[in-house]
Tab-separated table of C-alpha atoms in Angstrom:
chain	number	residue	atom	x	y	z
A	1	MET	CA	-46.354	79.096	-28.208
A	2	ILE	CA	-44.016	82.002	-29.368
A	3	GLN	CA	-42.919	82.381	-32.965
A	4	THR	CA	-40.716	85.082	-34.232
A	5	ILE	CA	-41.400	86.352	-37.749
A	6	GLU	CA	-40.317	89.231	-40.046
A	7	ALA	CA	-36.869	89.432	-38.238
A	8	SER	CA	-34.742	91.972	-39.956
A	9	PRO	CA	-31.619	92.750	-37.851
A	10	ASP	CA	-31.761	95.567	-35.281
A	11	GLU	CA	-34.954	96.753	-36.649
A	12	ILE	CA	-38.695	96.109	-36.083
A	13	TYR	CA	-39.933	92.674	-34.977
A	14	ASP	CA	-43.436	91.187	-34.928
A	15	ILE	CA	-44.034	88.318	-32.598
A	16	GLU	CA	-47.174	86.207	-32.443
A	17	LEU	CA	-47.987	85.682	-28.759
A	18	GLU	CA	-51.376	83.986	-29.044
A	19	HIS	CA	-51.804	84.607	-25.345
A	20	SER	CA	-55.273	84.469	-23.849
A	21	LEU	CA	-55.959	87.189	-21.323
A	22	LEU	CA	-58.613	85.178	-19.621
A	23	GLU	CA	-56.706	82.082	-19.343
A	24	ALA	CA	-54.800	82.884	-16.070
A	25	ASN	CA	-58.137	83.308	-14.207
A	26	ALA	CA	-59.702	80.366	-16.000
A	27	LYS	CA	-56.778	78.146	-14.915
A	28	LEU	CA	-57.097	79.286	-11.271
A	29	ALA	CA	-60.878	78.694	-11.502
A	30	LYS	CA	-60.200	75.094	-12.622
A	31	GLU	CA	-57.837	74.649	-9.626
A	32	ASN	CA	-60.525	75.979	-7.278
A	33	ARG	CA	-63.046	73.506	-8.827
A	34	SER	CA	-60.580	70.578	-8.438
A	35	LEU	CA	-60.150	71.432	-4.822
A	36	LEU	CA	-63.886	71.698	-4.252
A	37	ASP	CA	-64.562	68.447	-6.143
A	38	LEU	CA	-61.947	66.681	-4.039
A	39	HIS	CA	-64.019	67.586	-0.891
A	40	GLY	CA	-67.336	66.908	-2.554
A	41	ILE	CA	-68.402	70.572	-2.318
A	42	SER	CA	-70.588	72.525	-4.734
A	43	ALA	CA	-69.863	76.167	-4.916
A	44	ILE	CA	-72.550	78.593	-6.235
A	45	ASP	CA	-71.519	82.015	-7.585
A	46	VAL	CA	-74.288	84.477	-6.752
A	47	MET	CA	-74.120	87.549	-8.903
A	48	GLY	CA	-76.295	90.518	-9.226
A	49	ALA	CA	-76.579	94.354	-9.025
A	50	ILE	CA	-76.093	96.253	-5.800
A	51	GLY	CA	-79.263	96.125	-3.869
A	52	SER	CA	-80.733	93.164	-5.746
A	53	GLY	CA	-80.953	91.266	-2.433
A	54	LYS	CA	-78.087	88.839	-2.805
A	55	THR	CA	-77.070	88.974	0.940
A	56	THR	CA	-80.658	88.522	2.198
A	57	LEU	CA	-81.253	85.707	-0.222
A	58	ILE	CA	-77.997	83.913	0.847
A	59	GLY	CA	-79.045	84.561	4.490
A	60	GLN	CA	-82.370	82.830	3.865
A	61	LEU	CA	-80.677	79.943	2.074
A	62	VAL	CA	-78.190	79.432	4.889
A	63	GLY	CA	-81.036	79.412	7.376
A	64	ARG	CA	-82.794	76.656	5.431
A	65	LEU	CA	-79.714	74.568	4.786
A	66	LYS	CA	-77.304	74.827	7.729
A	67	ASP	CA	-78.931	72.052	9.841
A	68	ARG	CA	-79.102	69.687	6.790
A	69	LEU	CA	-75.641	70.144	5.358
A	70	GLY	CA	-72.321	71.843	5.864
A	71	VAL	CA	-72.647	75.373	4.314
A	72	ALA	CA	-70.189	78.197	4.201
A	73	VAL	CA	-70.229	81.683	2.631
A	74	LEU	CA	-67.615	83.740	0.815
A	75	ASN	CA	-68.709	87.261	0.933
A	76	GLY	CA	-67.285	89.631	-1.731
A	77	ASP	CA	-67.616	93.275	-0.849
A	78	ALA	CA	-65.597	96.198	-2.011
A	79	THR	CA	-65.000	97.759	1.384
A	80	THR	CA	-67.313	96.810	4.227
A	81	SER	CA	-67.882	93.692	6.257
A	82	THR	CA	-71.535	94.367	6.879
A	83	ASP	CA	-72.806	91.561	4.628
A	84	ALA	CA	-70.319	89.039	6.069
A	85	ASP	CA	-71.299	90.111	9.621
A	86	LEU	CA	-75.000	89.502	8.844
A	87	ILE	CA	-74.340	85.953	7.644
A	88	ALA	CA	-71.792	85.175	10.351
A	89	GLY	CA	-74.693	85.731	12.814
A	90	GLN	CA	-76.029	82.377	11.711
A	91	ASN	CA	-72.914	80.580	12.955
A	92	VAL	CA	-71.621	79.244	9.629
A	93	PRO	CA	-68.082	79.786	8.363
A	94	VAL	CA	-67.882	83.111	6.524
A	95	VAL	CA	-64.840	84.709	4.695
A	96	GLN	CA	-65.051	88.227	3.628
A	97	ILE	CA	-63.266	88.966	0.453
A	98	ALA	CA	-62.527	92.661	0.296
A	99	THR	CA	-61.662	93.593	-3.241
A	100	VAL	CA	-60.983	97.216	-2.184
A	101	ASN	CA	-61.463	98.892	-5.610
A	102	GLY	CA	-62.072	95.766	-7.595
A	103	CYS	CA	-65.394	95.457	-9.405
A	104	HIS	CA	-65.558	91.738	-9.437
A	105	LEU	CA	-64.274	88.567	-7.580
A	106	ASP	CA	-61.715	86.528	-9.434
A	107	ALA	CA	-60.509	82.936	-9.067
A	108	ASN	CA	-57.324	83.994	-7.270
A	109	LEU	CA	-59.195	85.783	-4.469
A	110	VAL	CA	-61.700	82.871	-4.179
A	111	GLY	CA	-58.799	80.409	-4.051
A	112	LYS	CA	-57.208	82.391	-1.137
A	113	ALA	CA	-60.514	82.406	0.659
A	114	LEU	CA	-60.969	78.716	0.246
A	115	ARG	CA	-57.646	78.173	2.025
A	116	LYS	CA	-59.046	80.147	5.005
A	117	ILE	CA	-61.866	77.687	5.928
A	118	ASP	CA	-61.942	74.057	6.897
A	119	LEU	CA	-63.440	72.331	3.851
A	120	SER	CA	-63.771	68.888	5.379
A	121	ASN	CA	-67.375	69.051	6.594
A	122	LEU	CA	-68.787	71.314	3.885
A	123	LYS	CA	-71.212	70.414	1.149
A	124	LEU	CA	-72.088	73.832	-0.197
A	125	ILE	CA	-70.327	77.189	-0.498
A	126	LEU	CA	-72.275	80.246	-1.524
A	127	ILE	CA	-70.100	82.874	-3.044
A	128	GLU	CA	-71.537	86.396	-3.033
A	129	ASN	CA	-69.963	88.280	-5.918
A	130	ILE	CA	-69.430	92.022	-5.964
A	131	GLY	CA	-72.673	93.956	-6.649
A	132	ASN	CA	-72.252	94.511	-10.364
A	133	LEU	CA	-74.125	93.155	-13.392
A	134	ILE	CA	-71.367	93.428	-15.888
A	135	CYS	CA	-67.769	92.671	-14.822
A	136	PRO	CA	-68.126	89.388	-12.843
A	137	ALA	CA	-69.336	87.667	-16.060
A	138	GLU	CA	-65.855	87.521	-17.484
A	139	PHE	CA	-64.209	85.897	-14.426
A	140	PRO	CA	-65.230	82.319	-13.590
A	141	LEU	CA	-64.491	81.362	-10.015
A	142	GLY	CA	-64.583	77.577	-10.113
A	143	SER	CA	-68.199	77.325	-9.029
A	144	LYS	CA	-70.556	74.542	-10.116
A	145	ALA	CA	-73.238	77.052	-11.063
A	146	ARG	CA	-73.666	80.720	-11.615
A	147	VAL	CA	-76.872	82.327	-10.291
A	148	VAL	CA	-77.848	85.825	-11.423
A	149	VAL	CA	-80.193	87.738	-9.075
A	150	VAL	CA	-82.283	90.498	-10.629
A	151	SER	CA	-84.981	92.217	-8.573
A	152	VAL	CA	-88.119	93.898	-9.699
A	153	THR	CA	-87.047	97.122	-8.018
A	154	GLU	CA	-84.398	97.484	-10.685
A	155	GLY	CA	-87.036	98.014	-13.383
A	156	GLN	CA	-88.444	96.163	-16.353
A	157	TYR	CA	-85.388	96.198	-18.581
A	158	MET	CA	-82.664	94.913	-16.331
A	159	VAL	CA	-82.218	91.622	-18.315
A	160	ARG	CA	-81.858	93.239	-21.814
A	161	LYS	CA	-79.653	95.919	-20.422
A	162	HIS	CA	-77.136	93.391	-19.218
A	163	PRO	CA	-77.483	90.473	-21.683
A	164	HIS	CA	-73.969	89.127	-21.193
A	165	MET	CA	-74.535	88.341	-17.588
A	166	PHE	CA	-77.486	86.161	-18.390
A	167	LEU	CA	-75.765	84.340	-21.256
A	168	GLY	CA	-73.438	82.803	-18.732
A	169	ALA	CA	-75.996	81.978	-16.026
A	170	ASP	CA	-77.114	78.574	-14.937
A	171	LEU	CA	-80.173	79.871	-12.912
A	172	VAL	CA	-81.850	83.203	-12.700
A	173	VAL	CA	-83.704	84.537	-9.545
A	174	VAL	CA	-86.232	87.307	-10.042
A	175	ASN	CA	-86.306	88.687	-6.390
A	176	LYS	CA	-88.538	91.026	-4.431
A	177	VAL	CA	-91.581	89.840	-6.405
A	178	ASP	CA	-93.824	91.015	-3.498
A	179	LEU	CA	-93.020	94.606	-4.789
A	180	ALA	CA	-93.771	93.831	-8.527
A	181	ALA	CA	-97.232	95.413	-8.484
A	182	ALA	CA	-96.072	98.540	-6.702
A	183	MET	CA	-93.052	98.787	-9.123
A	184	GLU	CA	-95.431	98.114	-12.104
A	185	VAL	CA	-92.910	95.555	-13.265
A	186	SER	CA	-93.876	92.215	-14.908
A	187	VAL	CA	-92.192	89.152	-13.551
A	188	GLU	CA	-93.307	87.245	-16.611
A	189	GLU	CA	-91.748	89.737	-18.985
A	190	LEU	CA	-88.488	89.663	-17.101
A	191	ALA	CA	-88.625	85.877	-17.440
A	192	ALA	CA	-89.484	86.091	-21.123
A	193	ASP	CA	-86.446	88.387	-21.674
A	194	VAL	CA	-84.263	85.776	-19.988
A	195	HIS	CA	-85.541	83.078	-22.259
A	196	LYS	CA	-85.059	85.249	-25.397
A	197	LEU	CA	-81.381	85.342	-24.464
A	198	LYS	CA	-81.150	81.710	-23.320
A	199	PRO	CA	-83.967	79.300	-23.982
A	200	GLY	CA	-84.687	76.887	-21.144
A	201	LEU	CA	-82.730	78.798	-18.509
A	202	LYS	CA	-84.489	78.218	-15.178
A	203	VAL	CA	-86.062	81.413	-13.693
A	204	ILE	CA	-87.234	81.346	-10.045
A	205	PRO	CA	-89.344	84.275	-8.684
A	206	THR	CA	-88.643	84.805	-5.088
A	207	SER	CA	-89.410	87.140	-2.156
A	208	CYS	CA	-87.487	87.174	1.088
A	209	LYS	CA	-90.365	89.079	2.637
A	210	THR	CA	-93.155	86.507	1.869
A	211	GLY	CA	-90.931	83.529	1.444
A	212	VAL	CA	-92.299	82.720	-1.997
A	213	GLY	CA	-89.879	80.756	-4.137
A	214	LEU	CA	-87.274	80.160	-1.407
A	215	ASP	CA	-87.930	76.468	-1.032
A	216	GLU	CA	-87.738	76.029	-4.821
A	217	LEU	CA	-84.469	77.928	-4.973
A	218	THR	CA	-83.034	75.868	-2.049
A	219	ALA	CA	-84.013	72.611	-3.735
A	220	ALA	CA	-82.562	73.850	-7.140
A	221	LEU	CA	-79.212	74.689	-5.467
A	222	VAL	CA	-78.965	71.546	-3.504
A	223	ALA	CA	-79.645	69.499	-6.726
A	224	ARG	CA	-76.484	71.014	-8.107
B	1	MET	CA	-64.199	98.546	-14.994
B	2	HIS	CA	-62.937	94.977	-15.556
B	3	GLU	CA	-61.215	96.562	-18.585
B	4	LEU	CA	-58.420	97.546	-16.119
B	5	SER	CA	-57.983	93.933	-15.186
B	6	ILE	CA	-57.745	93.045	-18.842
B	7	ALA	CA	-55.312	95.916	-19.663
B	8	SER	CA	-53.112	94.837	-16.680
B	9	ALA	CA	-53.041	91.259	-18.053
B	10	VAL	CA	-51.987	92.640	-21.474
B	11	VAL	CA	-49.230	94.740	-19.932
B	12	ASP	CA	-48.001	92.004	-17.599
B	13	SER	CA	-47.812	89.479	-20.417
B	14	VAL	CA	-45.974	91.755	-22.769
B	15	LEU	CA	-43.588	93.081	-20.187
B	16	GLU	CA	-42.841	89.528	-19.208
B	17	TYR	CA	-41.862	88.717	-22.759
B	18	LEU	CA	-39.788	91.919	-22.979
B	19	ASP	CA	-37.860	91.044	-19.793
B	20	ALA	CA	-36.769	87.755	-21.492
B	21	HIS	CA	-35.645	89.515	-24.722
B	22	GLU	CA	-33.696	92.537	-25.713
B	23	VAL	CA	-36.484	94.919	-26.533
B	24	LYS	CA	-36.051	98.623	-26.649
B	25	LYS	CA	-39.617	99.751	-27.308
B	26	VAL	CA	-42.943	98.354	-28.046
B	27	MET	CA	-44.798	99.890	-31.065
B	28	THR	CA	-47.965	98.054	-31.400
B	29	VAL	CA	-50.030	95.414	-29.440
B	30	ARG	CA	-52.809	93.691	-31.413
B	31	LEU	CA	-55.629	92.048	-29.491
B	32	ALA	CA	-58.391	89.788	-30.688
B	33	VAL	CA	-61.577	90.452	-28.679
B	34	GLY	CA	-64.471	88.065	-28.979
B	35	GLU	CA	-67.939	89.408	-29.715
B	36	LEU	CA	-69.231	87.442	-26.751
B	37	SER	CA	-66.546	88.692	-24.370
B	38	HIS	CA	-67.488	91.669	-22.260
B	39	VAL	CA	-64.615	93.982	-23.186
B	40	GLU	CA	-65.431	97.613	-24.099
B	41	ALA	CA	-62.804	98.744	-26.537
B	42	GLU	CA	-62.651	102.469	-25.660
B	43	GLN	CA	-62.328	101.736	-21.886
B	44	LEU	CA	-59.650	99.164	-22.590
B	45	ARG	CA	-57.626	101.659	-24.625
B	46	PHE	CA	-57.912	104.222	-21.954
B	47	CYS	CA	-56.764	101.827	-19.242
B	48	TYR	CA	-53.940	100.612	-21.553
B	49	MET	CA	-52.676	104.181	-22.186
B	50	ALA	CA	-52.855	104.882	-18.390
B	51	ILE	CA	-50.922	101.834	-17.214
B	52	THR	CA	-48.238	101.698	-19.987
B	53	GLN	CA	-46.824	105.038	-18.970
B	54	GLU	CA	-43.194	104.918	-17.916
B	55	THR	CA	-42.792	101.443	-19.316
B	56	ALA	CA	-41.236	100.218	-22.546
B	57	MET	CA	-44.827	100.155	-23.790
B	58	GLU	CA	-45.460	103.880	-23.418
B	59	ASN	CA	-47.002	105.559	-26.411
B	60	SER	CA	-47.508	102.176	-28.179
B	61	THR	CA	-50.684	101.623	-30.154
B	62	LEU	CA	-53.327	99.119	-28.984
B	63	GLU	CA	-55.096	97.633	-31.972
B	64	ILE	CA	-58.273	95.759	-31.213
B	65	GLU	CA	-59.677	93.272	-33.759
B	66	SER	CA	-63.187	91.879	-33.195
B	67	VAL	CA	-63.697	88.167	-33.377
B	68	PRO	CA	-67.232	87.216	-34.525
B	69	ALA	CA	-69.250	84.795	-32.372
B	70	ILE	CA	-69.890	81.312	-33.566
B	71	VAL	CA	-72.355	79.023	-31.905
B	72	GLU	CA	-73.314	75.318	-32.113
B	73	CYS	CA	-76.649	73.746	-31.381
B	74	PRO	CA	-76.520	70.371	-29.657
B	75	ARG	CA	-80.051	69.618	-30.778
B	76	CYS	CA	-80.173	70.352	-34.461
B	77	SER	CA	-76.418	70.598	-35.141
B	78	TYR	CA	-76.607	74.247	-36.428
B	79	ARG	CA	-73.190	75.869	-36.542
B	80	GLY	CA	-72.739	79.604	-37.437
B	81	ARG	CA	-73.503	83.073	-36.285
B	82	PRO	CA	-75.778	83.502	-33.374
B	83	LYS	CA	-79.437	84.844	-33.528
B	84	TYR	CA	-79.563	88.497	-32.636
B	85	TRP	CA	-82.191	90.250	-30.545
B	86	ALA	CA	-82.862	93.219	-32.734
B	87	ASP	CA	-85.638	94.983	-30.959
B	88	ALA	CA	-84.233	95.170	-27.466
B	89	ILE	CA	-83.636	98.697	-26.298
B	90	SER	CA	-79.787	98.461	-26.746
B	91	ALA	CA	-77.712	100.489	-29.171
B	92	ALA	CA	-76.680	97.387	-31.114
B	93	PRO	CA	-78.479	94.020	-31.638
B	94	ILE	CA	-77.720	91.590	-28.763
B	95	PRO	CA	-76.293	88.199	-29.623
B	96	THR	CA	-78.435	85.476	-27.923
B	97	LEU	CA	-78.004	81.774	-27.255
B	98	GLU	CA	-81.226	80.851	-29.022
B	99	CYS	CA	-80.706	78.601	-31.980
B	100	PRO	CA	-81.713	80.400	-35.226
B	101	THR	CA	-83.062	77.151	-36.760
B	102	CYS	CA	-84.680	75.125	-33.956
B	103	GLY	CA	-85.108	77.665	-31.202
B	104	GLY	CA	-83.218	75.470	-28.546
B	105	ALA	CA	-80.201	76.654	-26.488
B	106	VAL	CA	-76.954	76.855	-28.384
B	107	GLU	CA	-73.310	76.706	-26.999
B	108	PRO	CA	-70.836	79.465	-27.938
B	109	VAL	CA	-67.752	77.938	-29.558
B	110	GLU	CA	-65.903	81.082	-30.806
B	111	GLY	CA	-65.898	84.666	-29.857
B	112	ASN	CA	-65.631	84.153	-26.081
B	113	ASP	CA	-61.986	84.905	-25.657
B	114	CYS	CA	-59.812	87.985	-25.436
B	115	ALA	CA	-56.292	87.358	-26.461
B	116	ILE	CA	-52.950	89.048	-27.514
B	117	LYS	CA	-52.278	88.207	-31.084
B	118	THR	CA	-49.088	89.984	-32.019
B	119	VAL	CA	-46.611	92.527	-30.570
B	120	ARG	CA	-44.533	94.770	-32.774
B	121	PHE	CA	-41.363	96.087	-31.218
B	122	VAL	CA	-37.910	97.618	-31.784
B	123	ALA	CA	-34.982	95.598	-30.550
């Protein structure tokens, strides 16, 4: 809606634009969601800092799921295809989304990636966002759930340092718990911080090394 | 630096409007940035200044107005300002989604968006 006010001739004008800057992405996210719903696919947006273990976790999930249901991975990475290559080794469809200098995936890039794969036999798409615990929060992709991965190697205060990310999360994974004692980081305190921000948010402690929590995470994602 | 994405969206939207009208120069763009959005005002200003160069928006002022968060509780029907986490280690208290009255999870209803409110220009 555009209204013109204070219009004195050939002088200064004020217009009210009332134009949302997040709307363009939100609209594309809805389109992605409609496309996914049409095919009966749940997409999960996996977000977390660089080195939090997103790729390894996704690899473990793919390994557990690929014989049970059609799974594909969209792999956001600024420049390299190393993560995508790793997942592609498991013989599931993988699209690498190179953002070049972009600090987050957006719904437009995900929409383009979805057009690259055959959606007909898929049930689950895991979307690995760019390693970043701030920027992706503002850009929904059309996923059914947003998972935030935080690892004990990032220290005790990762949750309270990046509160916005957790406010928008549907599930939180505390990863690398096998290293918690060595890092002197309390998994319980990380979970308590999450619940201070968002009561009732599910927190699953995991380790890709020992396998703890991976079955629970797999089940939680399939339930979506 | 998602502020660059936001600044680009501002400039694209305003320039699109200008193309359709006889505008000589933009003087001020006023934004409303929600408390729960993740936009850092100083970075946004810097990006805006950088990308408006050599456009009709060059040297225009970016005014940023903050929109306070309002939350609603589905359990106890509380509606109002969120509960803040005061003793976290951050510079400012952190808004949370914990209901200030019943402790359940609330839904944000205002203060999520980032929008262009008005544009002042010379025609």
